[in-house]
């Protein structure tokens, strides 16, 4: 059996005004570990002293690992310097990268222990924790106020994220470079809370973090961290992430899930549409914007035959639909869509389109005569969006009425005008209440608020209705022109072309 090659290990040294400590720190790298190091990357973040010279001087010593020394001409910040370093690590083909501070605050002697769990495949990240051993941090010279702040912030972060780390604020870290490639770290802050954001990203992606105990050292180096500002930024990051999970704000440094989460009976528009479909006889369905096929799967279980359509293929969607089509609705329905569908479902779709009227007309044409279009859109007239506009704090969210991917906003009146112009008659138009379950979970408080929301929605749907759910059918009206039956919508959509008079309708014509 062929052995797998040893991983390429790199050490990323972030340095700022570290002229007096950089070389001493690098000399502390264990001699028996140096041969395992593929490359050392020293990044001087526009220091005002001779840090860059010190790094170059050390890189010329014989017997040392290959070393790249770089100096930024503009200070990128603690987070910005790391971004540059991790990008360089990936570019140079490293498999594991260890973050080491040039001021010697973290022990280079423990580099072998830092990379070992990743080498064994136990995790994607290793953190050196100064809090794992009781009394170690204070014994190493950590000021009491920093120790207390560290403990309080770590407890808050664990509670908010459901994690169990002993320390969130250690700068001694090792990462799998492949794992870093999967995280949007280029969107992270350039400030000191970069380390917090990367922990959140790791946990959000389901990656594993392992901690090892490391000694604490506080020397004469200058601390550039404003403690109060750092604590504020950390708390802001955690709250921003938690709100993003509920759909509020955009939180660009945490990726959005590709597949929408559908939970039957949750009061959402998809749940409302499913309830309507249960009352209808089974038939052929075109599920537009089918995502991962969770909704289609439920329809198939009810006896419907579903063709799913979306612009991305979520893994598993083909197993949940009878047929799947990959297509971008901005370019219209693909020719292979077919026709004579009994039902078309477009749940929370047309608000994402720049030309919803055009797509609605195409959906009308693939329905059989008397078929049904089940459509849902968020209500921009809801009190939430009205209030944000009135207070001058309009902004986008990750989902909901103000989803950042929405291109069109609808009120009840504009929705009615849009579907009428596309050639549909309205059979039914209802409103759903606000989704308190998505914010508060399935508890008594959420249930009580949902009940109040449903009552207010019935009283005044234009203000309290969160989404509109419409059941539509193609115009069935016909007229008679010179003895011919012609659909009204065909006349309306036909461009005017002068023609020979057809005469009066009546005897002798």
PDB file of C-alpha atoms in Angstrom, residues 138-360:
ATOM      1  CA  UNK A 138      -2.730  34.542  35.578  1.00  0.00           C
ATOM      2  CA  UNK A 139       0.487  32.772  36.521  1.00  0.00           C
ATOM      3  CA  UNK A 140       1.924  33.680  33.115  1.00  0.00           C
ATOM      4  CA  UNK A 141       1.354  37.359  33.699  1.00  0.00           C
ATOM      5  CA  UNK A 142      -2.039  37.930  32.076  1.00  0.00           C
ATOM      6  CA  UNK A 143      -3.538  41.041  33.729  1.00  0.00           C
ATOM      7  CA  UNK A 144      -6.580  40.285  35.871  1.00  0.00           C
ATOM      8  CA  UNK A 145      -8.845  42.574  33.847  1.00  0.00           C
ATOM      9  CA  UNK A 146      -7.841  40.779  30.610  1.00  0.00           C
ATOM     10  CA  UNK A 147      -8.347  37.384  32.225  1.00  0.00           C
ATOM     11  CA  UNK A 148     -11.808  38.388  33.424  1.00  0.00           C
ATOM     12  CA  UNK A 149     -12.755  39.876  30.047  1.00  0.00           C
ATOM     13  CA  UNK A 150     -11.501  36.747  28.284  1.00  0.00           C
ATOM     14  CA  UNK A 151     -13.569  34.491  30.525  1.00  0.00           C
ATOM     15  CA  UNK A 152     -16.759  36.558  30.249  1.00  0.00           C
ATOM     16  CA  UNK A 153     -16.551  36.909  26.464  1.00  0.00           C
ATOM     17  CA  UNK A 154     -15.757  33.211  26.009  1.00  0.00           C
ATOM     18  CA  UNK A 155     -18.734  32.225  28.153  1.00  0.00           C
ATOM     19  CA  UNK A 156     -21.020  34.530  26.158  1.00  0.00           C
ATOM     20  CA  UNK A 157     -19.710  33.203  22.839  1.00  0.00           C
ATOM     21  CA  UNK A 158     -20.101  29.562  23.868  1.00  0.00           C
ATOM     22  CA  UNK A 159     -23.674  30.176  25.013  1.00  0.00           C
ATOM     23  CA  UNK A 160     -24.585  31.997  21.786  1.00  0.00           C
ATOM     24  CA  UNK A 161     -22.895  29.517  19.440  1.00  0.00           C
ATOM     25  CA  UNK A 162     -23.526  26.257  21.280  1.00  0.00           C
ATOM     26  CA  UNK A 163     -19.786  25.566  21.454  1.00  0.00           C
ATOM     27  CA  UNK A 164     -17.545  24.415  24.321  1.00  0.00           C
ATOM     28  CA  UNK A 165     -14.202  26.129  23.777  1.00  0.00           C
ATOM     29  CA  UNK A 166     -12.129  27.088  26.794  1.00  0.00           C
ATOM     30  CA  UNK A 167     -10.841  30.205  25.011  1.00  0.00           C
ATOM     31  CA  UNK A 168     -12.003  32.185  21.981  1.00  0.00           C
ATOM     32  CA  UNK A 169      -9.257  34.789  22.102  1.00  0.00           C
ATOM     33  CA  UNK A 170      -6.009  32.941  21.617  1.00  0.00           C
ATOM     34  CA  UNK A 171      -3.947  34.005  18.609  1.00  0.00           C
ATOM     35  CA  UNK A 172      -2.092  30.693  18.439  1.00  0.00           C
ATOM     36  CA  UNK A 173      -3.844  28.660  15.764  1.00  0.00           C
ATOM     37  CA  UNK A 174      -3.272  25.994  13.134  1.00  0.00           C
ATOM     38  CA  UNK A 175      -5.590  25.481  10.173  1.00  0.00           C
ATOM     39  CA  UNK A 176      -6.104  23.050   7.348  1.00  0.00           C
ATOM     40  CA  UNK A 177      -5.564  25.168   4.254  1.00  0.00           C
ATOM     41  CA  UNK A 178      -8.251  23.153   2.429  1.00  0.00           C
ATOM     42  CA  UNK A 179     -10.694  24.119   5.194  1.00  0.00           C
ATOM     43  CA  UNK A 180      -9.758  27.787   4.900  1.00  0.00           C
ATOM     44  CA  UNK A 181     -10.485  27.664   1.164  1.00  0.00           C
ATOM     45  CA  UNK A 182     -14.071  26.691   2.009  1.00  0.00           C
ATOM     46  CA  UNK A 183     -14.590  29.724   4.237  1.00  0.00           C
ATOM     47  CA  UNK A 184     -15.293  33.254   2.951  1.00  0.00           C
ATOM     48  CA  UNK A 185     -12.487  34.751   5.065  1.00  0.00           C
ATOM     49  CA  UNK A 186     -11.874  37.426   2.432  1.00  0.00           C
ATOM     50  CA  UNK A 187     -15.117  39.029   3.648  1.00  0.00           C
ATOM     51  CA  UNK A 188     -13.988  39.145   7.265  1.00  0.00           C
ATOM     52  CA  UNK A 189     -13.019  42.258   9.133  1.00  0.00           C
ATOM     53  CA  UNK A 190      -9.459  43.595   8.972  1.00  0.00           C
ATOM     54  CA  UNK A 191      -9.539  44.342  12.701  1.00  0.00           C
ATOM     55  CA  UNK A 192      -8.680  42.167  15.718  1.00  0.00           C
ATOM     56  CA  UNK A 193     -12.072  40.443  15.805  1.00  0.00           C
ATOM     57  CA  UNK A 194     -11.059  38.591  12.623  1.00  0.00           C
ATOM     58  CA  UNK A 195     -10.214  35.631  14.871  1.00  0.00           C
ATOM     59  CA  UNK A 196     -13.752  35.581  16.287  1.00  0.00           C
ATOM     60  CA  UNK A 197     -15.319  35.657  12.843  1.00  0.00           C
ATOM     61  CA  UNK A 198     -13.216  32.759  11.647  1.00  0.00           C
ATOM     62  CA  UNK A 199     -14.331  30.676  14.652  1.00  0.00           C
ATOM     63  CA  UNK A 200     -17.958  31.443  13.798  1.00  0.00           C
ATOM     64  CA  UNK A 201     -17.339  30.424  10.192  1.00  0.00           C
ATOM     65  CA  UNK A 202     -15.724  27.143  11.238  1.00  0.00           C
ATOM     66  CA  UNK A 203     -18.607  26.275  13.562  1.00  0.00           C
ATOM     67  CA  UNK A 204     -21.223  27.348  11.014  1.00  0.00           C
ATOM     68  CA  UNK A 205     -19.616  25.050   8.429  1.00  0.00           C
ATOM     69  CA  UNK A 206     -19.641  22.141  10.871  1.00  0.00           C
ATOM     70  CA  UNK A 207     -15.846  21.931  11.034  1.00  0.00           C
ATOM     71  CA  UNK A 208     -14.004  20.487  14.010  1.00  0.00           C
ATOM     72  CA  UNK A 209     -11.855  22.526  16.393  1.00  0.00           C
ATOM     73  CA  UNK A 210      -9.445  20.954  18.866  1.00  0.00           C
ATOM     74  CA  UNK A 211      -7.705  22.791  21.714  1.00  0.00           C
ATOM     75  CA  UNK A 212      -4.365  22.100  23.326  1.00  0.00           C
ATOM     76  CA  UNK A 213      -2.999  23.847  26.448  1.00  0.00           C
ATOM     77  CA  UNK A 214      -0.296  26.460  25.862  1.00  0.00           C
ATOM     78  CA  UNK A 215       1.625  28.614  28.347  1.00  0.00           C
ATOM     79  CA  UNK A 216       0.852  32.299  28.817  1.00  0.00           C
ATOM     80  CA  UNK A 217       3.557  34.895  28.304  1.00  0.00           C
ATOM     81  CA  UNK A 218       3.260  38.638  28.738  1.00  0.00           C
ATOM     82  CA  UNK A 219       6.508  40.546  28.261  1.00  0.00           C
ATOM     83  CA  UNK A 220       7.441  44.113  27.448  1.00  0.00           C
ATOM     84  CA  UNK A 221       5.848  44.081  23.979  1.00  0.00           C
ATOM     85  CA  UNK A 222       3.390  46.838  23.153  1.00  0.00           C
ATOM     86  CA  UNK A 223      -0.258  45.767  22.978  1.00  0.00           C
ATOM     87  CA  UNK A 224      -2.092  47.393  20.068  1.00  0.00           C
ATOM     88  CA  UNK A 225      -5.524  46.048  21.002  1.00  0.00           C
ATOM     89  CA  UNK A 226      -8.099  48.463  22.408  1.00  0.00           C
ATOM     90  CA  UNK A 227      -9.808  46.129  24.878  1.00  0.00           C
ATOM     91  CA  UNK A 228     -13.180  47.868  25.030  1.00  0.00           C
ATOM     92  CA  UNK A 229     -13.405  48.270  21.273  1.00  0.00           C
ATOM     93  CA  UNK A 230     -12.382  44.646  20.782  1.00  0.00           C
ATOM     94  CA  UNK A 231     -15.039  43.416  23.239  1.00  0.00           C
ATOM     95  CA  UNK A 232     -17.665  45.552  21.502  1.00  0.00           C
ATOM     96  CA  UNK A 233     -16.716  44.186  18.088  1.00  0.00           C
ATOM     97  CA  UNK A 234     -16.775  40.582  19.322  1.00  0.00           C
ATOM     98  CA  UNK A 235     -20.244  40.980  20.837  1.00  0.00           C
ATOM     99  CA  UNK A 236     -21.438  42.709  17.644  1.00  0.00           C
ATOM    100  CA  UNK A 237     -20.130  39.826  15.519  1.00  0.00           C
ATOM    101  CA  UNK A 238     -21.926  37.200  17.595  1.00  0.00           C
ATOM    102  CA  UNK A 239     -25.200  39.122  17.633  1.00  0.00           C
ATOM    103  CA  UNK A 240     -24.915  39.803  13.891  1.00  0.00           C
ATOM    104  CA  UNK A 241     -24.423  36.089  13.255  1.00  0.00           C
ATOM    105  CA  UNK A 242     -27.324  35.060  15.463  1.00  0.00           C
ATOM    106  CA  UNK A 243     -29.613  37.588  13.756  1.00  0.00           C
ATOM    107  CA  UNK A 244     -28.411  36.384  10.344  1.00  0.00           C
ATOM    108  CA  UNK A 245     -29.489  32.842  11.240  1.00  0.00           C
ATOM    109  CA  UNK A 246     -32.973  34.257  11.814  1.00  0.00           C
ATOM    110  CA  UNK A 247     -32.831  36.129   8.508  1.00  0.00           C
ATOM    111  CA  UNK A 248     -32.073  39.656   9.755  1.00  0.00           C
ATOM    112  CA  UNK A 249     -29.239  41.637   8.209  1.00  0.00           C
ATOM    113  CA  UNK A 250     -26.952  40.352   5.505  1.00  0.00           C
ATOM    114  CA  UNK A 251     -23.833  39.231   7.460  1.00  0.00           C
ATOM    115  CA  UNK A 252     -21.674  38.905   4.319  1.00  0.00           C
ATOM    116  CA  UNK A 253     -18.934  36.979   6.149  1.00  0.00           C
ATOM    117  CA  UNK A 254     -21.233  33.978   6.762  1.00  0.00           C
ATOM    118  CA  UNK A 255     -22.448  32.145   3.637  1.00  0.00           C
ATOM    119  CA  UNK A 256     -26.167  31.705   3.004  1.00  0.00           C
ATOM    120  CA  UNK A 257     -27.457  28.150   2.601  1.00  0.00           C
ATOM    121  CA  UNK A 258     -28.209  27.273  -1.015  1.00  0.00           C
ATOM    122  CA  UNK A 259     -31.295  25.246  -0.130  1.00  0.00           C
ATOM    123  CA  UNK A 260     -34.299  26.837   1.529  1.00  0.00           C
ATOM    124  CA  UNK A 261     -35.428  25.184   4.737  1.00  0.00           C
ATOM    125  CA  UNK A 262     -38.986  23.861   4.435  1.00  0.00           C
ATOM    126  CA  UNK A 263     -40.808  22.661   7.513  1.00  0.00           C
ATOM    127  CA  UNK A 264     -44.314  21.348   7.055  1.00  0.00           C
ATOM    128  CA  UNK A 265     -46.904  23.142   9.182  1.00  0.00           C
ATOM    129  CA  UNK A 266     -44.638  26.091   9.986  1.00  0.00           C
ATOM    130  CA  UNK A 267     -47.112  28.696   8.682  1.00  0.00           C
ATOM    131  CA  UNK A 268     -44.837  29.673   5.785  1.00  0.00           C
ATOM    132  CA  UNK A 269     -46.041  30.303   2.263  1.00  0.00           C
ATOM    133  CA  UNK A 270     -44.790  26.886   1.122  1.00  0.00           C
ATOM    134  CA  UNK A 271     -46.716  25.264   3.947  1.00  0.00           C
ATOM    135  CA  UNK A 272     -49.843  27.217   2.950  1.00  0.00           C
ATOM    136  CA  UNK A 273     -49.447  26.152  -0.696  1.00  0.00           C
ATOM    137  CA  UNK A 274     -49.009  22.539   0.364  1.00  0.00           C
ATOM    138  CA  UNK A 275     -52.236  22.802   2.356  1.00  0.00           C
ATOM    139  CA  UNK A 276     -54.064  24.004  -0.754  1.00  0.00           C
ATOM    140  CA  UNK A 277     -52.547  21.238  -2.894  1.00  0.00           C
ATOM    141  CA  UNK A 278     -53.887  18.620  -0.476  1.00  0.00           C
ATOM    142  CA  UNK A 279     -57.423  19.668  -1.453  1.00  0.00           C
ATOM    143  CA  UNK A 280     -56.782  19.319  -5.202  1.00  0.00           C
ATOM    144  CA  UNK A 281     -56.816  16.155  -7.323  1.00  0.00           C
ATOM    145  CA  UNK A 282     -53.348  14.790  -8.198  1.00  0.00           C
ATOM    146  CA  UNK A 283     -51.865  15.829 -11.526  1.00  0.00           C
ATOM    147  CA  UNK A 284     -48.760  17.075 -13.283  1.00  0.00           C
ATOM    148  CA  UNK A 285     -46.910  19.861 -11.437  1.00  0.00           C
ATOM    149  CA  UNK A 286     -44.161  22.253 -12.507  1.00  0.00           C
ATOM    150  CA  UNK A 287     -42.365  23.358  -9.324  1.00  0.00           C
ATOM    151  CA  UNK A 288     -40.539  26.561 -10.239  1.00  0.00           C
ATOM    152  CA  UNK A 289     -37.651  27.366  -7.896  1.00  0.00           C
ATOM    153  CA  UNK A 290     -37.726  23.871  -6.420  1.00  0.00           C
ATOM    154  CA  UNK A 291     -34.411  24.251  -4.521  1.00  0.00           C
ATOM    155  CA  UNK A 292     -33.521  20.862  -2.997  1.00  0.00           C
ATOM    156  CA  UNK A 293     -36.905  19.322  -3.833  1.00  0.00           C
ATOM    157  CA  UNK A 294     -38.233  19.142  -0.259  1.00  0.00           C
ATOM    158  CA  UNK A 295     -41.593  20.595  -1.299  1.00  0.00           C
ATOM    159  CA  UNK A 296     -41.715  18.438  -4.431  1.00  0.00           C
ATOM    160  CA  UNK A 297     -41.021  15.353  -2.328  1.00  0.00           C
ATOM    161  CA  UNK A 298     -44.171  16.013  -0.306  1.00  0.00           C
ATOM    162  CA  UNK A 299     -46.215  16.503  -3.467  1.00  0.00           C
ATOM    163  CA  UNK A 300     -44.916  13.233  -4.910  1.00  0.00           C
ATOM    164  CA  UNK A 301     -46.015  11.494  -1.711  1.00  0.00           C
ATOM    165  CA  UNK A 302     -49.536  12.870  -2.305  1.00  0.00           C
ATOM    166  CA  UNK A 303     -49.644  11.342  -5.795  1.00  0.00           C
ATOM    167  CA  UNK A 304     -48.577  14.347  -7.892  1.00  0.00           C
ATOM    168  CA  UNK A 305     -45.978  14.015 -10.653  1.00  0.00           C
ATOM    169  CA  UNK A 306     -43.489  16.851 -10.202  1.00  0.00           C
ATOM    170  CA  UNK A 307     -41.057  18.463 -12.603  1.00  0.00           C
ATOM    171  CA  UNK A 308     -38.656  20.630 -10.610  1.00  0.00           C
ATOM    172  CA  UNK A 309     -36.892  23.653 -12.093  1.00  0.00           C
ATOM    173  CA  UNK A 310     -34.143  25.814 -10.603  1.00  0.00           C
ATOM    174  CA  UNK A 311     -30.984  27.665 -11.615  1.00  0.00           C
ATOM    175  CA  UNK A 312     -28.791  25.593  -9.260  1.00  0.00           C
ATOM    176  CA  UNK A 313     -28.852  21.853  -8.708  1.00  0.00           C
ATOM    177  CA  UNK A 314     -28.939  21.101  -4.999  1.00  0.00           C
ATOM    178  CA  UNK A 315     -27.640  17.586  -4.227  1.00  0.00           C
ATOM    179  CA  UNK A 316     -30.499  15.083  -3.963  1.00  0.00           C
ATOM    180  CA  UNK A 317     -33.073  17.095  -5.906  1.00  0.00           C
ATOM    181  CA  UNK A 318     -33.314  14.572  -8.757  1.00  0.00           C
ATOM    182  CA  UNK A 319     -34.230  11.839  -6.285  1.00  0.00           C
ATOM    183  CA  UNK A 320     -37.100  13.933  -4.909  1.00  0.00           C
ATOM    184  CA  UNK A 321     -38.670  14.937  -8.256  1.00  0.00           C
ATOM    185  CA  UNK A 322     -39.901  12.855 -11.159  1.00  0.00           C
ATOM    186  CA  UNK A 323     -37.886  15.169 -13.414  1.00  0.00           C
ATOM    187  CA  UNK A 324     -35.483  18.082 -12.834  1.00  0.00           C
ATOM    188  CA  UNK A 325     -34.614  20.941 -15.190  1.00  0.00           C
ATOM    189  CA  UNK A 326     -31.629  23.225 -14.701  1.00  0.00           C
ATOM    190  CA  UNK A 327     -32.510  26.668 -16.049  1.00  0.00           C
ATOM    191  CA  UNK A 328     -32.199  30.379 -15.306  1.00  0.00           C
ATOM    192  CA  UNK A 329     -35.638  32.004 -15.330  1.00  0.00           C
ATOM    193  CA  UNK A 330     -34.080  35.313 -16.320  1.00  0.00           C
ATOM    194  CA  UNK A 331     -33.622  33.662 -19.706  1.00  0.00           C
ATOM    195  CA  UNK A 332     -37.141  32.223 -19.726  1.00  0.00           C
ATOM    196  CA  UNK A 333     -38.428  28.676 -19.493  1.00  0.00           C
ATOM    197  CA  UNK A 334     -36.297  26.124 -21.353  1.00  0.00           C
ATOM    198  CA  UNK A 335     -37.840  24.398 -24.413  1.00  0.00           C
ATOM    199  CA  UNK A 336     -37.834  21.024 -22.642  1.00  0.00           C
ATOM    200  CA  UNK A 337     -40.252  22.310 -19.983  1.00  0.00           C
ATOM    201  CA  UNK A 338     -43.198  20.914 -21.886  1.00  0.00           C
ATOM    202  CA  UNK A 339     -46.844  21.957 -21.580  1.00  0.00           C
ATOM    203  CA  UNK A 340     -50.313  20.991 -20.344  1.00  0.00           C
ATOM    204  CA  UNK A 341     -49.393  21.031 -16.666  1.00  0.00           C
ATOM    205  CA  UNK A 342     -52.294  20.790 -14.252  1.00  0.00           C
ATOM    206  CA  UNK A 343     -50.496  22.977 -11.731  1.00  0.00           C
ATOM    207  CA  UNK A 344     -47.574  25.358 -11.610  1.00  0.00           C
ATOM    208  CA  UNK A 345     -46.126  26.265  -8.201  1.00  0.00           C
ATOM    209  CA  UNK A 346     -44.020  29.414  -7.878  1.00  0.00           C
ATOM    210  CA  UNK A 347     -43.431  29.832  -4.162  1.00  0.00           C
ATOM    211  CA  UNK A 348     -41.374  32.975  -3.397  1.00  0.00           C
ATOM    212  CA  UNK A 349     -39.951  33.135  -6.910  1.00  0.00           C
ATOM    213  CA  UNK A 350     -41.107  36.112  -8.969  1.00  0.00           C
ATOM    214  CA  UNK A 351     -39.736  38.721  -6.543  1.00  0.00           C
ATOM    215  CA  UNK A 352     -36.253  37.463  -7.487  1.00  0.00           C
ATOM    216  CA  UNK A 353     -36.806  38.201 -11.188  1.00  0.00           C
ATOM    217  CA  UNK A 354     -36.163  41.411 -13.090  1.00  0.00           C
ATOM    218  CA  UNK A 355     -39.050  40.672 -15.494  1.00  0.00           C
ATOM    219  CA  UNK A 356     -41.658  38.708 -13.524  1.00  0.00           C
ATOM    220  CA  UNK A 357     -44.442  39.616 -15.961  1.00  0.00           C
ATOM    221  CA  UNK A 358     -42.581  37.904 -18.813  1.00  0.00           C
ATOM    222  CA  UNK A 359     -42.059  34.692 -16.826  1.00  0.00           C
ATOM    223  CA  UNK A 360     -45.672  34.680 -15.629  1.00  0.00           C
TER     224      UNK A 360
END
